């Protein structure tokens, strides 16, 4: 299992990347900041950066606006 | 028609003045126009006004406070419409620096409504010599107020009988009448409403801008709260302003180099990151439609649900294909975000203007969600048609769509039938019936007259006329304080329930939009966290309206370096930009905390203003249950997994042993209690009593403990 935003438990899968995780979560908003185990992930690394099992993932959506 | 011949036939009152230069963002005086008795006066802008109220919404509130009485109603002659841009309004170096802010006593809420709009009126008003205009009184025939900064005259003219009623024709007519050549057109702007404003409580104002590329007029709306209704009640057909040509230094900033450098940096950011972020330059705010659907936040069928399979039919890609691309669609000079898109060459398909080829301004996210998904209408042609007619009739698209969603649910629930609607079958998705209602509102006839009362008025009407269950109407009627909700589903975000409920003007998203921070990011886990956000963000967002700024450049394009900042949701490097611009324009060196302090003074003043008018207390911050949780069994069952889990986790209940009714009831008790606890926390953070009244020490610390302000709160302490 991995923990998303200190709340949601998501089942881990073999080969899980940041991009795949965002897709599973339906996090489609473009202005997000992703960190895996405290480390920021650049947008161009989403497709390649692996998310290990038990990871603490934060996905901060920036819109405080509307 | 020449000015001389107009003068002989139609000028009711005239005032001449010397157009003084703007100094550091201020013209130094405000204009008072009484269309009832013809008095036109100049008032000085005092240092106290600049220090405490800054400009824009702050000036509006100060002038309005001094113009009305404790018992003033929206349609009393002493009610005023006040319009001001603010000290940074008219800046051309930084994106989004040309907003106008309007305030009046609202026909929907009976308290102060403030609403902002793009278009050129506010900045041109300042360059014509005035930091604000306040109009009071009621004319006995239709009039046009003309503020001419090229001749130094203000006139109240009788509107000829052949002046059109609806904005898309009236605006053009005004331009032809008051701006003879291309240069005059560029620096002329009007404010108009329309026939729908005459017959409904939800009238909006259209602020014009002359689009040089299209060589035609565009309109941006100050939509909320029925200000157009007040304009037409005063029998003002239009306000027209003309200024001398606008230049890069017309706002006479204290340090032009400083704001130019800050602006250049921001323009670079927009050019580099907008194409890979929200693509505002090609889609405007319509990109939000699919996003909100993805997160279950898009209002569908009167806010019952947050998503719908047909949303792709009205999403941003659809609008990107329809919007004319490649034009600088900013609503003031220098806005590189340029999100104010339009559909050109649209042929009107229904109603009194059928067959005309027009420009439709928008639609923006709020309109698409309000008149589209919320009413079950997933046809972009119908959304465009409604958008066009709402604007030209002078009807707020948000109030219209939210009110129509309420009507459609009432129809499907049996509260209404064809006998009561005059034969209209108003179930969700009934596009023809929706348009028929809109045209009736434009003419003030049949069932459209009832819908024009707004949701609060309709609730009262249905109870009185049809003996409907008042509690059901209260639960499903998406209004608070009398204002219709703007378009976000808040059931799963307690913070945003407060973001709508704990507002001064009513449930509009421009005070706080906390859904992602709260619901998705989990950044506000405690009541204290939520209260802090419901302090900071409403103050911060109020500040934009004091200065003439648009909020979108603050958070719709963001440099990646923001990810490393301590509080990314506040977008600190953009906050610093505003510190630079404000200091650079006014010469008053400020910090980011100063911006919040400025706004807090005005915000609390507005709260006291509401109390003075007989509202503004805890009971007036109540919200409908539809914004808190599921009202109907169908709604509960549609998200049963989510709700059942909450019953288990939060309340230690066993949902499998309970009926749907029992589960709904348990959830309701819990959620309503949470909202009350949130109110307690927010009031405490804001320095208010448990009844929502700013304390004396709060007023003192903000420097707004004027005797008349203190006298209002003392009655409640
Ligand atoms: S960001 Fe959009 S709404 Fe704001 S000023 Fe620019 S064009 Fe107008």
PDB file of C-alpha atoms in Angstrom, chain B residues 604 607-608 611 616-619 621 679 683 687-695:
ATOM      1  CA  UNK B 604     -14.637  43.928   8.654  1.00  0.00           C
ATOM      2  CA  UNK B 607     -19.380  42.891   7.825  1.00  0.00           C
ATOM      3  CA  UNK B 608     -20.425  45.795  10.033  1.00  0.00           C
ATOM      4  CA  UNK B 611     -25.102  44.292  10.424  1.00  0.00           C
ATOM      5  CA  UNK B 616     -24.554  40.028   8.957  1.00  0.00           C
ATOM      6  CA  UNK B 617     -25.034  37.815  12.023  1.00  0.00           C
ATOM      7  CA  UNK B 618     -24.551  34.099  12.593  1.00  0.00           C
ATOM      8  CA  UNK B 619     -28.064  33.209  11.523  1.00  0.00           C
ATOM      9  CA  UNK B 621     -24.350  32.581   7.559  1.00  0.00           C
ATOM     10  CA  UNK B 679     -18.303  28.748  12.276  1.00  0.00           C
ATOM     11  CA  UNK B 683     -15.355  33.657  13.986  1.00  0.00           C
ATOM     12  CA  UNK B 687     -11.902  38.323  15.918  1.00  0.00           C
ATOM     13  CA  UNK B 688     -15.681  38.148  15.948  1.00  0.00           C
ATOM     14  CA  UNK B 689     -18.105  37.178  18.684  1.00  0.00           C
ATOM     15  CA  UNK B 690     -19.965  33.857  18.617  1.00  0.00           C
ATOM     16  CA  UNK B 691     -22.764  35.728  16.858  1.00  0.00           C
ATOM     17  CA  UNK B 692     -20.422  36.917  14.109  1.00  0.00           C
ATOM     18  CA  UNK B 693     -19.967  40.514  15.242  1.00  0.00           C
ATOM     19  CA  UNK B 694     -16.504  42.109  14.995  1.00  0.00           C
ATOM     20  CA  UNK B 695     -15.403  43.015  18.508  1.00  0.00           C
TER      21      UNK B 695
END
